[in-house]
Amino acid sequence: MKDSITKKAYGKINLSLDVLGRREDGYHLVKMVMQTVGIYDTLTIERAEEEEITLSTDSGVIPGGPDNLVWRAAKVCRREFGIRDGLRIHLEKRIPIAAGMAGGSTDAAAVFTGLRDLYAPEITNGRLRELALPLGADIPYCITGGTQLSEGIGEILTRLPAAPSNDLIVVKPDLYVSTGWVYGAYDSIPEAEVIHPDVDAQVQAIRDGDLYAMAAACGNVLEQKTGAEYPVIGELEQFLTEHGAVRAIMTGSGPAVFAIFDDHGKAETAFAALQSAKKYESCQKFLTGFVNP
Ligand code: ATP
């Protein structure tokens, strides 16, 4: 048996995000198209003598101990896979934190798949998704990633053909937006005023391999209020579309914004303009693309 494993944990964007209602326990019922992107954290997991989990990270921002999703995922795996060894985990953080890119969820998913590969290769992805769901609704999607339709609270997953490939800019403004606030703000909008994206149209566009129809159907129901509260989100979208993006919207609960391009040269030019814009100096910026692991 190997003594260590290194995994890339990729972030995601929401090509679309709709909220269909709420469960009695308060969870929102969603319908969204998720897409893995080329921005990733790196996890190294080593077998250790000590009978415990230790976690180190190069991020000065996220918690290092039992509050980290990585630690919690490792604890579930130790119990479920009967792991007696201690585990030494190191997390190199590159995905913007609290951005709407499922950073914590994808790290947790990498722990589930990594420890399965090391200790319990017979465990299926389906079983991993069941074990992961109580830790976070986006973790089941992150177990395999790629292009997927996510429904229910995130546990009903339908794999789609890889979304039409393109260049992508992701920008995270330097502000903190609480996910709880975003959903609360969404709940305060009267239903008649909610602008729902056409997720079915987007799924069809992806099945047809039609980049323009897919981009036209991009929409995020959580942006209505969040965008009004934080104008920089809309300003970034306008900047990116004026610089050639086919479409730009907020991902997940925000505040990161992504822009889809139909041409690599246009994406590079827009990225250079973004990097030299004084106004967006403090933003985290990435020129990247879709990934289908
Ligand atoms: P989502 O798209 O699922 O809403 P997010 O991208 O908005 O997620 P995360 O980056 O996962 O948000 O971080 C949300 C919070 O979770 C942070 O405030 C952070 O302190 C906590 N957290 C716990 N573990 C991690 C982790 N491994 N990486 C990032 N954040 C973590």
Short mmCIF file of C-alpha atoms and ligand atoms in Angstrom, two decimals:
data_model
loop_
_atom_site.label_atom_id
_atom_site.label_comp_id
_atom_site.label_asym_id
_atom_site.label_seq_id
_atom_site.Cartn_x
_atom_site.Cartn_y
_atom_site.Cartn_z
CA MET A 1 0.00 0.00 0.00
CA LYS A 2 1.25 3.50 -0.86
CA ASP A 3 2.22 5.82 2.00
CA SER A 4 1.03 9.09 0.50
CA ILE A 5 -1.12 10.55 -2.20
CA THR A 6 -1.27 13.98 -3.86
CA LYS A 7 -4.54 15.21 -5.33
CA LYS A 8 -5.61 18.28 -7.29
CA ALA A 9 -8.91 19.65 -6.00
CA TYR A 10 -10.53 21.73 -8.76
CA GLY A 11 -12.94 24.60 -8.19
CA LYS A 12 -16.28 24.96 -9.98
CA ILE A 13 -18.49 27.63 -11.46
CA ASN A 14 -22.26 27.60 -11.87
CA LEU A 15 -23.11 28.02 -15.55
CA SER A 16 -26.63 28.48 -14.22
CA LEU A 17 -28.24 28.48 -10.79
CA ASP A 18 -31.95 28.45 -10.01
CA VAL A 19 -33.75 28.02 -6.70
CA LEU A 20 -37.01 26.08 -6.95
CA GLY A 21 -38.15 26.20 -3.34
CA ARG A 22 -37.24 25.34 0.21
CA ARG A 23 -37.37 22.14 2.23
CA GLU A 24 -38.97 22.14 5.68
CA ASP A 25 -35.50 22.00 7.25
CA GLY A 26 -34.58 25.28 5.53
CA TYR A 27 -32.36 23.83 2.77
CA HIS A 28 -32.97 25.46 -0.62
CA LEU A 29 -33.96 23.20 -3.51
CA VAL A 30 -31.76 24.08 -6.46
CA LYS A 31 -31.44 23.34 -10.15
CA MET A 32 -28.04 24.26 -11.50
CA VAL A 33 -25.41 23.37 -14.05
CA MET A 34 -22.00 22.93 -12.45
CA GLN A 35 -18.70 23.03 -14.34
CA THR A 36 -15.20 22.22 -13.10
CA VAL A 37 -12.58 24.88 -13.96
CA GLY A 38 -8.78 24.84 -14.08
CA ILE A 39 -8.19 26.57 -10.72
CA TYR A 40 -7.17 24.05 -8.08
CA ASP A 41 -5.90 23.43 -4.57
CA THR A 42 -3.32 20.69 -3.97
CA LEU A 43 -3.70 18.21 -1.13
CA THR A 44 -0.99 15.88 0.07
CA ILE A 45 -2.12 13.11 2.39
CA GLU A 46 0.50 11.02 4.21
CA ARG A 47 0.22 8.06 6.53
CA ALA A 48 1.53 9.03 9.99
CA GLU A 49 2.62 7.20 13.14
CA GLU A 50 0.57 9.39 15.49
CA GLU A 51 -3.02 8.17 15.80
CA GLU A 52 -4.59 11.44 14.80
CA ILE A 53 -5.30 13.86 11.94
CA THR A 54 -3.00 16.84 11.50
CA LEU A 55 -3.65 19.54 8.93
CA SER A 56 -1.35 22.28 7.73
CA THR A 57 -2.08 24.87 5.05
CA ASP A 58 -0.32 27.75 3.34
CA SER A 59 -3.50 29.82 3.67
CA GLY A 60 -3.46 32.26 6.54
CA VAL A 61 -7.23 32.67 6.28
CA ILE A 62 -9.01 29.32 6.61
CA PRO A 63 -9.14 27.29 9.83
CA GLY A 64 -6.41 24.66 10.23
CA GLY A 65 -8.07 22.26 12.67
CA PRO A 66 -11.38 20.40 13.11
CA ASP A 67 -13.35 23.31 11.57
CA ASN A 68 -11.73 22.73 8.20
CA LEU A 69 -13.82 20.60 5.84
CA VAL A 70 -10.64 18.65 5.00
CA TRP A 71 -10.27 17.58 8.60
CA ARG A 72 -13.96 16.69 8.89
CA ALA A 73 -13.86 14.62 5.68
CA ALA A 74 -10.75 12.77 6.94
CA LYS A 75 -12.55 12.00 10.20
CA VAL A 76 -15.53 10.46 8.35
CA CYS A 77 -13.17 8.38 6.17
CA ARG A 78 -11.21 7.07 9.16
CA ARG A 79 -14.44 5.87 10.74
CA GLU A 80 -16.04 4.47 7.56
CA PHE A 81 -12.92 2.85 6.06
CA GLY A 82 -11.62 1.57 9.42
CA ILE A 83 -8.35 3.52 9.08
CA ARG A 84 -6.12 3.08 12.15
CA ASP A 85 -3.16 5.11 10.84
CA GLY A 86 -2.78 8.76 11.64
CA LEU A 87 -3.06 11.16 8.72
CA ARG A 88 -0.85 14.15 7.97
CA ILE A 89 -2.53 16.43 5.44
CA HIS A 90 -1.13 19.52 3.75
CA LEU A 91 -3.37 21.88 1.78
CA GLU A 92 -2.02 24.38 -0.74
CA LYS A 93 -4.85 26.84 -1.21
CA ARG A 94 -5.25 28.53 -4.62
CA ILE A 95 -9.03 28.64 -5.12
CA PRO A 96 -10.38 31.99 -3.91
CA ILE A 97 -11.96 31.57 -0.47
CA ALA A 98 -15.70 32.21 0.06
CA ALA A 99 -16.06 33.00 -3.63
CA GLY A 100 -18.86 30.71 -4.83
CA MET A 101 -16.34 28.22 -6.25
CA ALA A 102 -16.88 25.35 -3.78
CA GLY A 103 -13.31 25.63 -2.48
CA GLY A 104 -13.92 23.84 0.81
CA SER A 105 -16.22 21.28 -0.83
CA THR A 106 -13.70 20.29 -3.49
CA ASP A 107 -10.95 19.92 -0.87
CA ALA A 108 -13.25 17.63 1.13
CA ALA A 109 -14.09 15.64 -2.03
CA ALA A 110 -10.35 15.17 -2.70
CA VAL A 111 -9.94 13.75 0.81
CA PHE A 112 -12.81 11.30 0.21
CA THR A 113 -11.42 10.08 -3.14
CA GLY A 114 -7.80 10.18 -1.97
CA LEU A 115 -8.39 8.12 1.17
CA ARG A 116 -10.67 5.73 -0.76
CA ASP A 117 -7.86 5.18 -3.29
CA LEU A 118 -5.32 4.60 -0.48
CA TYR A 119 -7.35 2.49 1.91
CA ALA A 120 -10.64 1.23 0.42
CA PRO A 121 -10.50 1.01 -3.38
CA GLU A 122 -13.67 -1.11 -3.41
CA ILE A 123 -15.80 1.85 -2.24
CA THR A 124 -17.81 3.30 -5.15
CA ASN A 125 -18.20 6.98 -6.04
CA GLY A 126 -21.91 6.57 -5.24
CA ARG A 127 -21.09 5.50 -1.66
CA LEU A 128 -18.60 8.36 -1.32
CA ARG A 129 -21.35 10.81 -2.35
CA GLU A 130 -23.64 9.42 0.38
CA LEU A 131 -20.92 9.75 3.01
CA ALA A 132 -20.05 13.28 1.84
CA LEU A 133 -23.52 14.84 1.64
CA PRO A 134 -23.94 15.51 5.39
CA LEU A 135 -20.72 17.59 5.30
CA GLY A 136 -21.86 19.83 2.45
CA ALA A 137 -24.37 19.84 -0.41
CA ASP A 138 -21.77 20.57 -3.11
CA ILE A 139 -19.33 17.80 -2.09
CA PRO A 140 -21.20 14.96 -3.92
CA TYR A 141 -20.82 16.91 -7.20
CA CYS A 142 -17.12 17.53 -6.50
CA ILE A 143 -16.40 13.78 -6.10
CA THR A 144 -16.30 13.46 -9.90
CA GLY A 145 -16.81 17.05 -11.14
CA GLY A 146 -17.03 17.85 -14.86
CA THR A 147 -20.29 19.12 -16.34
CA GLN A 148 -23.28 18.05 -14.25
CA LEU A 149 -26.88 19.05 -13.57
CA SER A 150 -27.40 19.30 -9.82
CA GLU A 151 -30.88 19.15 -8.26
CA GLY A 152 -32.54 18.57 -4.91
CA ILE A 153 -30.21 20.15 -2.35
CA GLY A 154 -27.29 19.11 -4.56
CA GLU A 155 -27.51 15.35 -4.16
CA ILE A 156 -29.45 14.53 -7.37
CA LEU A 157 -26.77 14.59 -10.02
CA THR A 158 -27.00 14.02 -13.77
CA ARG A 159 -23.78 13.83 -15.73
CA LEU A 160 -23.91 15.88 -18.94
CA PRO A 161 -21.63 15.79 -21.98
CA ALA A 162 -18.60 18.05 -21.46
CA ALA A 163 -19.77 21.67 -21.94
CA PRO A 164 -18.48 23.29 -25.16
CA SER A 165 -14.87 24.16 -24.45
CA ASN A 166 -13.79 27.78 -24.24
CA ASP A 167 -11.55 30.27 -22.52
CA LEU A 168 -12.67 31.66 -19.23
CA ILE A 169 -11.81 34.57 -16.96
CA VAL A 170 -12.64 34.29 -13.26
CA VAL A 171 -12.42 37.37 -11.01
CA LYS A 172 -12.99 37.51 -7.27
CA PRO A 173 -13.58 41.03 -5.94
CA ASP A 174 -11.92 41.79 -2.64
CA LEU A 175 -15.05 41.60 -0.51
CA TYR A 176 -16.65 39.06 1.78
CA VAL A 177 -20.23 38.02 1.11
CA SER A 178 -21.81 35.55 3.51
CA THR A 179 -23.64 32.64 1.84
CA GLY A 180 -26.34 32.90 4.56
CA TRP A 181 -26.92 36.56 3.72
CA VAL A 182 -27.16 35.78 -0.02
CA TYR A 183 -29.86 33.14 0.44
CA GLY A 184 -31.70 35.36 2.98
CA ALA A 185 -31.66 38.25 0.49
CA TYR A 186 -32.95 35.92 -2.22
CA ASP A 187 -35.80 34.73 0.05
CA SER A 188 -36.88 38.36 0.55
CA ILE A 189 -37.68 38.83 -3.18
CA PRO A 190 -41.42 38.36 -3.91
CA GLU A 191 -41.76 35.27 -6.17
CA ALA A 192 -43.41 37.31 -8.96
CA GLU A 193 -40.26 39.44 -9.18
CA VAL A 194 -37.71 36.62 -9.30
CA ILE A 195 -35.98 36.27 -12.68
CA HIS A 196 -35.38 32.54 -13.11
CA PRO A 197 -32.73 31.31 -15.57
CA ASP A 198 -33.77 28.70 -18.16
CA VAL A 199 -31.69 25.77 -16.90
CA ASP A 200 -33.44 23.28 -19.23
CA ALA A 201 -32.47 25.40 -22.24
CA GLN A 202 -28.87 25.40 -21.05
CA VAL A 203 -28.83 21.63 -20.58
CA GLN A 204 -30.15 21.24 -24.14
CA ALA A 205 -27.51 23.67 -25.47
CA ILE A 206 -24.78 21.61 -23.76
CA ARG A 207 -26.20 18.40 -25.23
CA ASP A 208 -26.16 20.12 -28.64
CA GLY A 209 -22.58 21.35 -28.10
CA ASP A 210 -23.79 24.92 -28.80
CA LEU A 211 -21.50 27.40 -26.99
CA TYR A 212 -23.59 30.48 -27.83
CA ALA A 213 -26.91 28.97 -26.72
CA MET A 214 -25.19 27.69 -23.54
CA ALA A 215 -23.79 31.16 -22.80
CA ALA A 216 -27.12 32.85 -23.57
CA ALA A 217 -28.79 30.61 -20.97
CA CYS A 218 -26.27 31.47 -18.23
CA GLY A 219 -28.09 32.98 -15.26
CA ASN A 220 -27.90 33.04 -11.47
CA VAL A 221 -31.02 33.70 -9.45
CA LEU A 222 -28.85 34.70 -6.45
CA GLU A 223 -27.34 37.62 -8.36
CA GLN A 224 -30.49 39.75 -8.39
CA LYS A 225 -30.10 40.98 -4.79
CA THR A 226 -26.38 40.34 -4.34
CA GLY A 227 -25.55 42.32 -7.49
CA ALA A 228 -27.71 45.23 -6.28
CA GLU A 229 -25.92 45.23 -2.90
CA TYR A 230 -22.41 44.94 -4.37
CA PRO A 231 -22.24 46.98 -7.62
CA VAL A 232 -18.67 45.81 -8.35
CA ILE A 233 -20.15 42.46 -9.48
CA GLY A 234 -22.14 44.10 -12.30
CA GLU A 235 -19.27 46.46 -13.11
CA LEU A 236 -16.88 43.55 -13.59
CA GLU A 237 -19.40 41.79 -15.83
CA GLN A 238 -19.79 44.92 -17.93
CA PHE A 239 -16.02 45.37 -18.18
CA LEU A 240 -15.57 41.77 -19.34
CA THR A 241 -18.39 41.87 -21.92
CA GLU A 242 -17.10 45.20 -23.25
CA HIS A 243 -13.76 43.44 -23.65
CA GLY A 244 -15.20 40.64 -25.77
CA ALA A 245 -16.78 38.09 -23.42
CA VAL A 246 -19.82 36.27 -24.82
CA ARG A 247 -21.38 36.27 -21.33
CA ALA A 248 -20.35 37.14 -17.77
CA ILE A 249 -22.25 36.29 -14.55
CA MET A 250 -21.70 35.63 -10.84
CA THR A 251 -20.97 32.05 -9.74
CA GLY A 252 -22.77 30.34 -6.83
CA SER A 253 -23.36 32.61 -3.86
CA GLY A 254 -20.67 34.94 -5.21
CA PRO A 255 -18.99 37.26 -5.26
CA ALA A 256 -16.67 35.76 -7.93
CA VAL A 257 -17.66 36.49 -11.52
CA PHE A 258 -16.77 34.42 -14.59
CA ALA A 259 -16.72 35.39 -18.25
CA ILE A 260 -16.98 33.01 -21.21
CA PHE A 261 -15.03 33.75 -24.39
CA ASP A 262 -15.31 32.19 -27.85
CA ASP A 263 -11.73 32.96 -28.80
CA HIS A 264 -8.42 32.53 -26.97
CA GLY A 265 -6.95 35.79 -28.31
CA LYS A 266 -9.96 37.81 -27.09
CA ALA A 267 -9.69 36.22 -23.65
CA GLU A 268 -5.98 37.08 -23.43
CA THR A 269 -6.61 40.69 -24.48
CA ALA A 270 -9.44 41.07 -21.96
CA PHE A 271 -7.28 39.53 -19.23
CA ALA A 272 -4.44 41.96 -19.95
CA ALA A 273 -6.93 44.87 -19.76
CA LEU A 274 -8.28 43.55 -16.46
CA GLN A 275 -4.80 43.19 -15.01
CA SER A 276 -3.91 46.77 -15.86
CA ALA A 277 -7.22 48.27 -14.62
CA LYS A 278 -6.41 50.22 -11.45
CA LYS A 279 -9.98 49.83 -10.22
CA TYR A 280 -9.66 46.04 -10.11
CA GLU A 281 -6.14 45.94 -8.67
CA SER A 282 -7.22 44.19 -5.47
CA CYS A 283 -9.24 41.45 -7.24
CA GLN A 284 -7.97 37.88 -7.64
CA LYS A 285 -7.85 37.14 -11.38
CA PHE A 286 -7.50 33.92 -13.37
CA LEU A 287 -7.31 33.15 -17.08
CA THR A 288 -8.42 29.56 -17.25
CA GLY A 289 -10.86 27.13 -18.89
CA PHE A 290 -13.23 24.24 -18.30
CA VAL A 291 -11.84 20.95 -17.02
CA ASN A 292 -13.55 17.59 -17.47
CA PRO A 293 -11.64 15.12 -15.30
P1 ATP B 1 -19.63 27.35 -2.07
O1 ATP B 1 -19.41 27.65 -3.52
O2 ATP B 1 -19.77 25.87 -1.77
O3 ATP B 1 -20.67 28.22 -1.42
P2 ATP B 1 -17.46 29.00 -1.32
O4 ATP B 1 -16.48 28.95 -2.45
O5 ATP B 1 -18.39 30.17 -1.33
O6 ATP B 1 -18.27 27.67 -1.31
P3 ATP B 1 -15.42 28.23 0.58
O7 ATP B 1 -14.19 28.72 -0.10
O8 ATP B 1 -15.68 26.77 0.56
O9 ATP B 1 -16.71 29.00 0.04
O10 ATP B 1 -15.34 28.78 2.07
C1 ATP B 1 -16.45 29.02 2.87
C2 ATP B 1 -16.01 29.01 4.33
O11 ATP B 1 -15.67 27.68 4.70
C3 ATP B 1 -14.82 29.89 4.60
O12 ATP B 1 -15.22 30.98 5.37
C4 ATP B 1 -13.81 29.01 5.35
O13 ATP B 1 -13.40 29.56 6.57
C5 ATP B 1 -14.53 27.67 5.59
N1 ATP B 1 -13.67 26.52 5.21
C6 ATP B 1 -13.53 25.37 5.88
N2 ATP B 1 -12.69 24.52 5.26
C7 ATP B 1 -12.27 25.14 4.15
C8 ATP B 1 -11.38 24.79 3.09
N3 ATP B 1 -10.74 23.60 3.05
N4 ATP B 1 -11.17 25.68 2.11
C9 ATP B 1 -11.84 26.87 2.13
N5 ATP B 1 -12.67 27.26 3.10
C10 ATP B 1 -12.90 26.42 4.12
#
